[in-house]
Coordinates of N, CA, C and O in Angstrom, one line a residue:
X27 N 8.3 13.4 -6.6 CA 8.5 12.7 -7.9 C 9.6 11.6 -7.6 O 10.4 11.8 -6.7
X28 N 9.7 10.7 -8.3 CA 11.0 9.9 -8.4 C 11.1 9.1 -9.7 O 10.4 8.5 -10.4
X29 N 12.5 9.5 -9.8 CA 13.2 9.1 -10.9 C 13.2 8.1 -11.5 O 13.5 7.1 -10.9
X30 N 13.0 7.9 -13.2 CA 12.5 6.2 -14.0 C 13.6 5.2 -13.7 O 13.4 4.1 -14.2
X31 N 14.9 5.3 -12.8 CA 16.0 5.0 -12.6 C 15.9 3.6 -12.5 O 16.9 2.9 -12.7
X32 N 14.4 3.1 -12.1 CA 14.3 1.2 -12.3 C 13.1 1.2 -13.2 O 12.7 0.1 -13.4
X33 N 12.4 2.2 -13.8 CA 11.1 2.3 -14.3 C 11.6 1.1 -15.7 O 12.5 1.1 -16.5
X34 N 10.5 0.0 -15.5 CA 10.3 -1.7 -16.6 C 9.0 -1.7 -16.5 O 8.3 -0.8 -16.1
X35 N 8.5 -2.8 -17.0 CA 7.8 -3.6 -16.9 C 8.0 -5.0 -16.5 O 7.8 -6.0 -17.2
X36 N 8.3 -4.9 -15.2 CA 8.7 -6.5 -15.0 C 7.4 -7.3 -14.5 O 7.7 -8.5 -14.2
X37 N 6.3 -7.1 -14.4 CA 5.5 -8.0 -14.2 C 4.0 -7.2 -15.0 O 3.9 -6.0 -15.4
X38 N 2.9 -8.3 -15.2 CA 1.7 -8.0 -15.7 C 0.5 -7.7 -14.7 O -0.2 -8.7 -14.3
X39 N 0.4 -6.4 -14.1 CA -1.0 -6.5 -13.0 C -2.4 -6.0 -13.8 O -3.4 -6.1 -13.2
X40 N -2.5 -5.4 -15.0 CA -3.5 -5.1 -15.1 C -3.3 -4.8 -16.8 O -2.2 -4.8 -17.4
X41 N -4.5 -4.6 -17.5 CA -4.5 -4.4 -19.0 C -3.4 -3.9 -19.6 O -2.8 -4.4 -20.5
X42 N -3.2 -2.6 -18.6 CA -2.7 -1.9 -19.7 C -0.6 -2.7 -19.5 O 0.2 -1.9 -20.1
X43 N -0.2 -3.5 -19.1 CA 1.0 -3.9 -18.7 C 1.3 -5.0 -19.4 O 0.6 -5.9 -19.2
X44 N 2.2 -5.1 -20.4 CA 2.8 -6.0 -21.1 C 4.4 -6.0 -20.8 O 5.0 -5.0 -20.6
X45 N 5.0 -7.1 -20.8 CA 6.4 -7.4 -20.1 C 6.7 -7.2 -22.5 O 7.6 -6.6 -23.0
X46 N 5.7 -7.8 -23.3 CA 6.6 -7.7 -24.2 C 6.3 -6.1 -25.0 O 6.4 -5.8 -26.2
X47 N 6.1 -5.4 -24.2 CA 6.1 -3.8 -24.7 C 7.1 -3.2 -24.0 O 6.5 -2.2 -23.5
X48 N 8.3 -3.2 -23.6 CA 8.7 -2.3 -22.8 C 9.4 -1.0 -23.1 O 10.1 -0.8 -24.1
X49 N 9.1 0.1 -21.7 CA 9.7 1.3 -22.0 C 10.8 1.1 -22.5 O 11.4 0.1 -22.5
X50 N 10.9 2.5 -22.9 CA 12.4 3.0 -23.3 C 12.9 3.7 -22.8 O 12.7 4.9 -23.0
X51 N 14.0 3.3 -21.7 CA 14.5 3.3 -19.9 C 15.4 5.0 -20.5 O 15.4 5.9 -19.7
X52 N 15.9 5.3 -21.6 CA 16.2 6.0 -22.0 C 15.4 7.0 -22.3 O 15.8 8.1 -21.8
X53 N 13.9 7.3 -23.1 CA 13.2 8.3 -23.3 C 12.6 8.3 -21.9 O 11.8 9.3 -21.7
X54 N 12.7 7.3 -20.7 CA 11.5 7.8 -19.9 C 12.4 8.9 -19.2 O 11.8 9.7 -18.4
X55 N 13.8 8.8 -19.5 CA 14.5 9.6 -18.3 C 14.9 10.9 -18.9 O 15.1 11.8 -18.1
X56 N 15.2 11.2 -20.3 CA 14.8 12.4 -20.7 C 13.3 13.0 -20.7 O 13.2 14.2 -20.7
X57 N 12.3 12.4 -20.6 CA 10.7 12.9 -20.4 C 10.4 13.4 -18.9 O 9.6 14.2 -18.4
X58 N 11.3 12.7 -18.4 CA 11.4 13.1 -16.3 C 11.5 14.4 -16.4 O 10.7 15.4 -16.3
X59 N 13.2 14.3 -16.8 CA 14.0 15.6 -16.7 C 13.2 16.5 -17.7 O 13.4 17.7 -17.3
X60 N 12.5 16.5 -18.6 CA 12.1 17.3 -19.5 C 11.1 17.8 -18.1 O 11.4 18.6 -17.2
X61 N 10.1 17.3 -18.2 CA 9.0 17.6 -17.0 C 9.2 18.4 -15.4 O 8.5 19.1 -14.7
X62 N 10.5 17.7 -15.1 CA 10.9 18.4 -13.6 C 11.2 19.8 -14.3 O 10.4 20.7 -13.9
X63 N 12.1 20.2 -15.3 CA 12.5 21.3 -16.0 C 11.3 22.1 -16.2 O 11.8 23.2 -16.4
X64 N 10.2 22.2 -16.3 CA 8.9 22.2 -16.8 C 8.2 22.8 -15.5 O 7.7 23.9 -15.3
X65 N 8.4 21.8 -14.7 CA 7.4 22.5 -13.3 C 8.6 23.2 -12.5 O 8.3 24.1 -11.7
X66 N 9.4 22.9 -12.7 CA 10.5 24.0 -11.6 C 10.3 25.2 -12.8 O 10.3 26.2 -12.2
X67 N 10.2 25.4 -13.8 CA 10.3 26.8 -14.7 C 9.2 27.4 -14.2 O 9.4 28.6 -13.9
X68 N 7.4 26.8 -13.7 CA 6.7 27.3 -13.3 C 6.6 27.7 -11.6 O 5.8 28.1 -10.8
X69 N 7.8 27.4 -11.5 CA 7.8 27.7 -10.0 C 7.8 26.7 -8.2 O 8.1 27.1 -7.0
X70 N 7.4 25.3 -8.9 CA 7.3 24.1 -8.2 C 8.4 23.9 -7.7 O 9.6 24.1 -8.2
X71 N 8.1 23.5 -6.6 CA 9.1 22.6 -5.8 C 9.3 21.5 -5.5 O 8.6 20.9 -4.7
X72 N 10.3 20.9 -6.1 CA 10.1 19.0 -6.4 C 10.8 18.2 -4.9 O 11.6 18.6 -4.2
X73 N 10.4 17.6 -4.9 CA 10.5 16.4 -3.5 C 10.7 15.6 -4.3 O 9.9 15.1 -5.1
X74 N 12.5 15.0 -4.1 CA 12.7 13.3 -4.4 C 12.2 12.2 -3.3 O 12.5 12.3 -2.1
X75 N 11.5 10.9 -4.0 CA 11.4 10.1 -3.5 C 12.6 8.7 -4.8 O 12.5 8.4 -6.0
X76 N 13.7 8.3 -3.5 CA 14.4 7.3 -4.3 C 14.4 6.7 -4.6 O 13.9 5.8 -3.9
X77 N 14.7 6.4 -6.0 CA 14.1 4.8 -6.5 C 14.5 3.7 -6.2 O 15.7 3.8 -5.8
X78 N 14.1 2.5 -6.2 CA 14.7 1.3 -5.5 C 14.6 0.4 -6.3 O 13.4 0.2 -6.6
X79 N 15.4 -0.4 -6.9 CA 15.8 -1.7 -7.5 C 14.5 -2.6 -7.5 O 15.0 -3.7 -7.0
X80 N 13.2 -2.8 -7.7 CA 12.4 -4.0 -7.4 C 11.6 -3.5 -7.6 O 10.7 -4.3 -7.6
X81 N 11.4 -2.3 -7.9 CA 10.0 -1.5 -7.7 C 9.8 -0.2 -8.6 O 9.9 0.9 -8.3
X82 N 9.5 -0.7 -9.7 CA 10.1 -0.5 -11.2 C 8.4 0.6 -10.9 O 8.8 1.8 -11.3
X83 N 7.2 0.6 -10.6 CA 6.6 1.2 -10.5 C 6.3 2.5 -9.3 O 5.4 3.1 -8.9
X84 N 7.4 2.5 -8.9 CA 7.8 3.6 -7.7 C 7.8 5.0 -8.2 O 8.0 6.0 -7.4
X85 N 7.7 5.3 -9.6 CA 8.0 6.5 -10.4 C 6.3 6.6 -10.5 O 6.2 7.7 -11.0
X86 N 5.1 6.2 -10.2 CA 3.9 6.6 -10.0 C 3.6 7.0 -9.1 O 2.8 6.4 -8.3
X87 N 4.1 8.3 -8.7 CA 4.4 8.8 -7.3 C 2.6 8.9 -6.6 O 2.2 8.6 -5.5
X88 N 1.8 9.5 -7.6 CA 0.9 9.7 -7.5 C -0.1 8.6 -6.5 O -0.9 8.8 -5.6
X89 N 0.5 7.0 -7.1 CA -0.7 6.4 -6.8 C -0.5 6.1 -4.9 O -1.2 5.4 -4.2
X90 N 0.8 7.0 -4.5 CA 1.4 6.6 -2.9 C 0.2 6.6 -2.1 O 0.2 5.7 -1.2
X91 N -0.9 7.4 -2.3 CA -1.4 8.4 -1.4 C -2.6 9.0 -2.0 O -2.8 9.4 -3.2
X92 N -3.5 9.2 -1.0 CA -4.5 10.5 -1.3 C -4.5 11.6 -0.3 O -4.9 11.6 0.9
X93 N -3.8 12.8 -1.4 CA -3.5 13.4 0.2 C -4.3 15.0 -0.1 O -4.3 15.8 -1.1
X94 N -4.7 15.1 1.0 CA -5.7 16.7 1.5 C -5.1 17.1 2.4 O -4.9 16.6 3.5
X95 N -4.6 18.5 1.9 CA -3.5 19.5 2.9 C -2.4 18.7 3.4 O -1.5 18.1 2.8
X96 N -2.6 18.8 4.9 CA -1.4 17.8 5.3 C -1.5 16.2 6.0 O -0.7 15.7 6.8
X97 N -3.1 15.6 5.2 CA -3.1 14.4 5.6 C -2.9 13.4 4.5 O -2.9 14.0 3.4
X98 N -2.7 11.8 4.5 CA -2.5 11.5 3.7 C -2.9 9.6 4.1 O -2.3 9.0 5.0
X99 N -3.8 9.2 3.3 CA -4.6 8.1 3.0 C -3.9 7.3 2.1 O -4.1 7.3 0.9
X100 N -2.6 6.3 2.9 CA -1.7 5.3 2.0 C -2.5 4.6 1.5 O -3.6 4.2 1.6
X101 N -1.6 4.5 0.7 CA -2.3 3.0 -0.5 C -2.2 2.3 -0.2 O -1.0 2.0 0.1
X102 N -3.0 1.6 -0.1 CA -2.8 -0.8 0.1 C -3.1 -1.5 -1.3 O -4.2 -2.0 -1.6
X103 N -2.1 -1.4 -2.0 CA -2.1 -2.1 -2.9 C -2.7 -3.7 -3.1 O -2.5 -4.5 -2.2
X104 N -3.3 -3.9 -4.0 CA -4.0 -5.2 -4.5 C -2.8 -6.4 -4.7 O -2.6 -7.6 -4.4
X105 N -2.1 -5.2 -5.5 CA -1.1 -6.7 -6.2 C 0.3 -6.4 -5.3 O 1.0 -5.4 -5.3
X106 N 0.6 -7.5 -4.6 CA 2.3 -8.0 -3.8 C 3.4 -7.6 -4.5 O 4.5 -7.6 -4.0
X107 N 3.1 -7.1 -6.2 CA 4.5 -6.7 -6.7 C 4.9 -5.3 -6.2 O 6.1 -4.9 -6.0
X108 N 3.5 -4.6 -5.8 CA 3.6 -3.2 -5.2 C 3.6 -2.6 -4.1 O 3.9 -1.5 -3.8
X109 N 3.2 -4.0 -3.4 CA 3.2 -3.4 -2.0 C 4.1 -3.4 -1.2 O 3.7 -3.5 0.0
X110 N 5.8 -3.4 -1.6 CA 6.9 -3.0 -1.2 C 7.0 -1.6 -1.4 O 8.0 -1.0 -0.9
X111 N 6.1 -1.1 -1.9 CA 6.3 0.6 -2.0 C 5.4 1.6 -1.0 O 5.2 2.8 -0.9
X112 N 4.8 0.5 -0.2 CA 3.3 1.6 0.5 C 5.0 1.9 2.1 O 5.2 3.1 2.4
X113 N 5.8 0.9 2.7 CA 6.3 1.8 3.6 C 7.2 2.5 3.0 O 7.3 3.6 3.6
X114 N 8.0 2.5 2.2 CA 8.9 3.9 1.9 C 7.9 4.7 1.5 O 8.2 5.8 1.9
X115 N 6.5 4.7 0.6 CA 5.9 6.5 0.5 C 5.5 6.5 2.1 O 5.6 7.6 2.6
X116 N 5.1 5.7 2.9 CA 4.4 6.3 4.3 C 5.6 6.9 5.1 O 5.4 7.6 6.1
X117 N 6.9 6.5 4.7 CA 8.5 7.1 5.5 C 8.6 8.2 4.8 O 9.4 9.0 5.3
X118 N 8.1 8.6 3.4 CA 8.7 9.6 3.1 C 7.4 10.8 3.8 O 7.3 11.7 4.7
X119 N 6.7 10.3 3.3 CA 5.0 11.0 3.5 C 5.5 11.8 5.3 O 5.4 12.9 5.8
X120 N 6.0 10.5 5.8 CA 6.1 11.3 7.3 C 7.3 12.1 7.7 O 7.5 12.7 8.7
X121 N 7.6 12.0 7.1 CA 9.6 12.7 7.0 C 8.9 14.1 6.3 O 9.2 15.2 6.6
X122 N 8.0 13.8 5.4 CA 7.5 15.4 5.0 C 6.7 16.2 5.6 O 6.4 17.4 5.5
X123 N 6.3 15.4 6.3 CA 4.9 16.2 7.7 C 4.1 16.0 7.3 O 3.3 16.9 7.2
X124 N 3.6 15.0 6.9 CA 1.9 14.5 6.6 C 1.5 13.7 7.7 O 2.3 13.0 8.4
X125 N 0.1 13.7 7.8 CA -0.2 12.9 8.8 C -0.7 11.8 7.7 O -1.5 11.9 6.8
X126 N 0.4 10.3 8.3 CA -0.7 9.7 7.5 C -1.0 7.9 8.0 O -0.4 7.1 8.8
X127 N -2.5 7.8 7.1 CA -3.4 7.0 7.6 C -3.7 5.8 6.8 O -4.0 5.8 5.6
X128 N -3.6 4.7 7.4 CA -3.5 3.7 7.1 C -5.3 2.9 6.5 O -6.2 3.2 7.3
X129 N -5.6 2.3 5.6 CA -6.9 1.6 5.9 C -6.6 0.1 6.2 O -5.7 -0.7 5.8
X130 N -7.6 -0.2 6.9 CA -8.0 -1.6 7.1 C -7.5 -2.3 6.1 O -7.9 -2.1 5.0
X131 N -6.2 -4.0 6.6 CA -6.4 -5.0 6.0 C -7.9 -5.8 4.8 O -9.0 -6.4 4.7
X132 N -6.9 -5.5 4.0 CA -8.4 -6.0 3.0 C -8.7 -5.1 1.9 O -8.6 -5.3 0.7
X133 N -8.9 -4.1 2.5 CA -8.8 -3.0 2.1 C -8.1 -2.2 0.9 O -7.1 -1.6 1.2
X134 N -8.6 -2.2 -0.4 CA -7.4 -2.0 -1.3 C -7.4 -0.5 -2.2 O -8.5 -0.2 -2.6
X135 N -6.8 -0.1 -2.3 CA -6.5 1.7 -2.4 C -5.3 2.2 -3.3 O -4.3 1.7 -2.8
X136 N -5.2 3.1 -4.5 CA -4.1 2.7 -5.0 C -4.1 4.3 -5.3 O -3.9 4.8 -6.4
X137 N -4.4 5.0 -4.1 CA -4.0 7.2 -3.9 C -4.8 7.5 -4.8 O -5.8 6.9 -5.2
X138 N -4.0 8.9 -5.3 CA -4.7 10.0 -6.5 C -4.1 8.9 -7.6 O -3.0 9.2 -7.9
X139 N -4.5 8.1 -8.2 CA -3.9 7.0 -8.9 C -5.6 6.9 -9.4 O -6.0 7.2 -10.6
X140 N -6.5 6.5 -8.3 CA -7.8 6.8 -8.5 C -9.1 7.4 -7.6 O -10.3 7.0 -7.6
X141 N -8.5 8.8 -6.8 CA -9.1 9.4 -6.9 C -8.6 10.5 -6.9 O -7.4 10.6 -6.9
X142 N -9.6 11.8 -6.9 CA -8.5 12.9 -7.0 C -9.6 14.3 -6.0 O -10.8 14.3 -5.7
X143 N -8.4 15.3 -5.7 CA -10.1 16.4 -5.5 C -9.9 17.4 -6.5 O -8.9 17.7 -7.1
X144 N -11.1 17.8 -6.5 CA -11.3 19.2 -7.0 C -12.0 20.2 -6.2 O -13.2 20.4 -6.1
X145 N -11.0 20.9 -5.5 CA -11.7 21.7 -4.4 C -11.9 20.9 -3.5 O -11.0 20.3 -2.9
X146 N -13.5 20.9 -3.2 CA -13.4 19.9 -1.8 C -14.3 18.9 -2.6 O -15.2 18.2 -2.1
X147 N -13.9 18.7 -3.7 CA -15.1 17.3 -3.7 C -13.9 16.5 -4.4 O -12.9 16.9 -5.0
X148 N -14.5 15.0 -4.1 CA -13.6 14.1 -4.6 C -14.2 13.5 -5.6 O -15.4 13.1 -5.5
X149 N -13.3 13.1 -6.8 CA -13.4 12.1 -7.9 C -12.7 10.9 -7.9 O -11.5 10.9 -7.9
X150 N -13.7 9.8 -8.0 CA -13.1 8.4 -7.5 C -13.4 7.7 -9.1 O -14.0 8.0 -10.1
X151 N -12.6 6.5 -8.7 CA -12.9 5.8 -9.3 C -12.5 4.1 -8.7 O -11.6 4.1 -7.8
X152 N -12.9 2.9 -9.1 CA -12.8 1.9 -7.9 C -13.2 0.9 -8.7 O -14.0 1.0 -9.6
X153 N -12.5 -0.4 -8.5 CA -13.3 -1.9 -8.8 C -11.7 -2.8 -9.8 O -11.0 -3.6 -9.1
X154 N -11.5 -2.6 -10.4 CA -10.0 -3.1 -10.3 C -8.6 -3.0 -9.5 O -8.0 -4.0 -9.1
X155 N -8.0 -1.9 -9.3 CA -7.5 -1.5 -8.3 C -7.4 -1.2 -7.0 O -6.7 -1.5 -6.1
X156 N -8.6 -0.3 -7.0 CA -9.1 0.2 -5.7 C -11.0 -0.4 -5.7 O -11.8 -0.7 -6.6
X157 N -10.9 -0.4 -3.9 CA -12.1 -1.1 -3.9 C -12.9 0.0 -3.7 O -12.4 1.1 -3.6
X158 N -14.3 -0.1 -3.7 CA -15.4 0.6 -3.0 C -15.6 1.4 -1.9 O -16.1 2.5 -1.6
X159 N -14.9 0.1 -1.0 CA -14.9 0.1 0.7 C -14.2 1.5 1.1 O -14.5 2.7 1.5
X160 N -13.2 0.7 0.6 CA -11.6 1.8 0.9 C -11.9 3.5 0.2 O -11.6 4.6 0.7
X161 N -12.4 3.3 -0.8 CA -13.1 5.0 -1.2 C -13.9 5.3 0.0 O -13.5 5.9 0.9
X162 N -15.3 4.8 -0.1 CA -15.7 5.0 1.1 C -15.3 5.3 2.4 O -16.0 6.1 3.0
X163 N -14.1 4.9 3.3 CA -13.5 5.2 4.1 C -12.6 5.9 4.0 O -11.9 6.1 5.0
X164 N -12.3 6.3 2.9 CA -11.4 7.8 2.5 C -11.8 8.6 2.9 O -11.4 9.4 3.8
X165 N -13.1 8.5 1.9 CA -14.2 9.9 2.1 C -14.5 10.0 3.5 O -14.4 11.2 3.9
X166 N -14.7 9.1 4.3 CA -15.2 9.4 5.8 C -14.1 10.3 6.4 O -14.2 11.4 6.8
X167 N -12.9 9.5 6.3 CA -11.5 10.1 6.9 C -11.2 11.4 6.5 O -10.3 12.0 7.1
X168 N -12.0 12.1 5.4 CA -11.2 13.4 4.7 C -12.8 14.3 5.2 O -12.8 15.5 5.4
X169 N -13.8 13.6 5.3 CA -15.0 14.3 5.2 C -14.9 15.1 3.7 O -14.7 16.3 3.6
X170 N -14.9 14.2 2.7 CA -15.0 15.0 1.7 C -16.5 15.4 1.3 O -17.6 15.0 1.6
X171 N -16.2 16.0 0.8 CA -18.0 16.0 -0.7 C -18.2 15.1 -1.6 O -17.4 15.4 -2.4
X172 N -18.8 14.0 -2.2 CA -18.5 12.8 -2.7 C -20.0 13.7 -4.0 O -21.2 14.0 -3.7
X173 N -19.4 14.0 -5.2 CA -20.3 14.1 -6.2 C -20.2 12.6 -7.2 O -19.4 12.2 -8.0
X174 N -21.5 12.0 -6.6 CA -21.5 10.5 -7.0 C -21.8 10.6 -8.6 O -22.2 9.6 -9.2
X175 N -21.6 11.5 -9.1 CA -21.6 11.3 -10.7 C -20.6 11.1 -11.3 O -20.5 10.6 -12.4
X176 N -19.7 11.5 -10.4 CA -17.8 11.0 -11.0 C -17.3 10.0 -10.3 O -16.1 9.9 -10.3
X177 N -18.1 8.9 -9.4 CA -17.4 8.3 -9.2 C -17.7 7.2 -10.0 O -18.8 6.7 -10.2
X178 N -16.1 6.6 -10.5 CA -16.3 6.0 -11.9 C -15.9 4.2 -11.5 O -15.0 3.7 -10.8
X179 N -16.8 3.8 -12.2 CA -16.3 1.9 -12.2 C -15.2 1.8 -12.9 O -15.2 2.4 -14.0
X180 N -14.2 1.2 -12.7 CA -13.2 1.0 -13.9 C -13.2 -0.3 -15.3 O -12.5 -0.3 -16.3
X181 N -14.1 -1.2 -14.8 CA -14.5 -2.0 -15.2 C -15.5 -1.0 -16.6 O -16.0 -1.4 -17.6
X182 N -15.6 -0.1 -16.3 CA -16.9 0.7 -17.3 C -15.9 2.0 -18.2 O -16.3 2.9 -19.0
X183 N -14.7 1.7 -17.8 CA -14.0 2.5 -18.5 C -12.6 1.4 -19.5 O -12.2 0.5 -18.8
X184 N -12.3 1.5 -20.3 CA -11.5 1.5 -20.8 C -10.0 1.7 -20.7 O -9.1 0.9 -21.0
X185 N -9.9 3.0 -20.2 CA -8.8 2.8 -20.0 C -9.1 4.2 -19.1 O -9.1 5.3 -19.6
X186 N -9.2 3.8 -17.6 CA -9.6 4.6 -16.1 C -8.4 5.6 -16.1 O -8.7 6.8 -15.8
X187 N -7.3 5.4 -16.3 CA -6.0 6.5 -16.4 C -6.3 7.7 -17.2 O -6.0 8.9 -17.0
X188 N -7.0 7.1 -18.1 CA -7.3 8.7 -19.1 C -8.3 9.4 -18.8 O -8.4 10.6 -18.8
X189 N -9.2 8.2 -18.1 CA -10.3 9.1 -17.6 C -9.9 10.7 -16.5 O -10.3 11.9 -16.6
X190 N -9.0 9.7 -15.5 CA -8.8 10.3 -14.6 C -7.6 11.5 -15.0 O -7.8 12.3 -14.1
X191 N -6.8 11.8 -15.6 CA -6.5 12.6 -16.2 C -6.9 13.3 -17.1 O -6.2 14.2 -17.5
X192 N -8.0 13.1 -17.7 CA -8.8 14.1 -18.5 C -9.9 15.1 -17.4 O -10.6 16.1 -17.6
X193 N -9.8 14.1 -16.5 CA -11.3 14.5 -14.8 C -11.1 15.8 -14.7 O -12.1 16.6 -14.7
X194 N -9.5 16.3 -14.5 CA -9.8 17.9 -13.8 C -9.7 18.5 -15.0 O -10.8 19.0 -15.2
X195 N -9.2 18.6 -15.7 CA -9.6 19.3 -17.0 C -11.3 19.5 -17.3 O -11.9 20.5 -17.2
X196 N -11.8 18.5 -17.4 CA -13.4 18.8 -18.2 C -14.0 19.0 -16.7 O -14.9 19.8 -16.8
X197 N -13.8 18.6 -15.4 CA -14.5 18.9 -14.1 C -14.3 19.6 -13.4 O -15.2 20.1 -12.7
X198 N -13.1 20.0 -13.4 CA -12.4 20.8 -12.6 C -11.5 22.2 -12.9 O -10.4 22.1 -13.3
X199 N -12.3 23.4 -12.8 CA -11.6 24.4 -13.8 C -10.7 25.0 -13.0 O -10.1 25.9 -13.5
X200 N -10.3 24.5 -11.7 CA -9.2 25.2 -10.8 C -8.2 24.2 -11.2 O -7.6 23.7 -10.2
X201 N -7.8 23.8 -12.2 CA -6.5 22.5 -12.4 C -5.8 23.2 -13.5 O -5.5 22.6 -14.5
X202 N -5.5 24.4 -13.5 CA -4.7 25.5 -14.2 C -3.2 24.6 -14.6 O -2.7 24.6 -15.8
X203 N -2.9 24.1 -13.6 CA -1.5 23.5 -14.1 C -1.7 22.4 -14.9 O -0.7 22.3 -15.6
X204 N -2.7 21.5 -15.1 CA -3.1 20.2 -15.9 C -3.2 20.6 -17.4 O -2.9 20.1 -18.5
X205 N -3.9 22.2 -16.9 CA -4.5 22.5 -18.3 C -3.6 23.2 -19.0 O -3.7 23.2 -20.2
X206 N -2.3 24.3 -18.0 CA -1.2 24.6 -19.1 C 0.0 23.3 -19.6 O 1.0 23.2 -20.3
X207 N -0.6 22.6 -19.0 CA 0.9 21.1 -20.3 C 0.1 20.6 -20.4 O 0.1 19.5 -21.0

């Protein structure tokens, strides 16, 4: 996890981002600490990753990476405002013992951000953020199970974040932790 410590809105990459909505740098950092409080009461073990001055979206720790056991499929971000964050998660990622794996220039990927597993199958989703390709060569790199009913266009969703947080809930009945908060 890492701390809302620069968490703004300083730039516009996608719908849901407005510079004239911004958090409230104050509730997002009692909602942290509420939450770390929350999963350490259940037993979790939290990993800081530091926040850095420029990279106000570094608190989506999630979208670092797609990671299975101890490998881990960096993100190549689409938009340049982000892609100051792919080598500190790949320095932390390896400082924690993951092996992890780069895709192809071009290539754009943005972690469990959009896709996720359940078990051994993976749920994607791809076309504004992440491409096709780069799913595709996930899947090859993990040998996953690809149940192509979930893999979702984002362009065909609304708003793909809810989707994908609502995913292991209605798909996935081993997401025990999703489904107690």
């Amino acid at each position: 996890m890492c701390p809302p410590d620069f968490y703004g809105i300083e730039y516009e990459i996608n719908p849901w981002m407005s510079r004239g909505r911004q958090a409230d740098g104050e509730l997002a950092a009692k909602q942290w600490d509420a939450l770390v409080d929350i999963l350490e009461g259940l037993g979790a073990k939290i990993s800081i990753l530091e926040p850095r001055p420029g990279l106000p979206d570094l608190v989506f720790t999630a979208n670092a990476a797609l990671i299975y056991k101890q490998r881990a499929i960096l993100s190549h971000f689409r938009h340049e405002q982000r892609q100051g964050e792919e080598p500190l998660c790949a320095a932390w990622l390896e400082e924690n013992g993951y092996q992890v794996e780069r895709l192809p220039e071009g290539r754009f990927f943005e972690g469990a951000g959009d896709a996720l597993y359940c078990g051994d199958t993976l749920i994607a989703g791809y076309r504004i953020r992440s491409d096709i390709h780069a799913q595709q060569l996930g899947f090859r790199k993990h040998h996953a199970r690809v149940n192509h009913d979930h893999v979702v266009s984002e362009a065909e969703r609304e708003h793909v974040h809810s989707e994908f947080a609502e995913s292991p809930q209605r798909h996935c009945p081993q997401s025990l932790l999703l489904q107690l908060l």
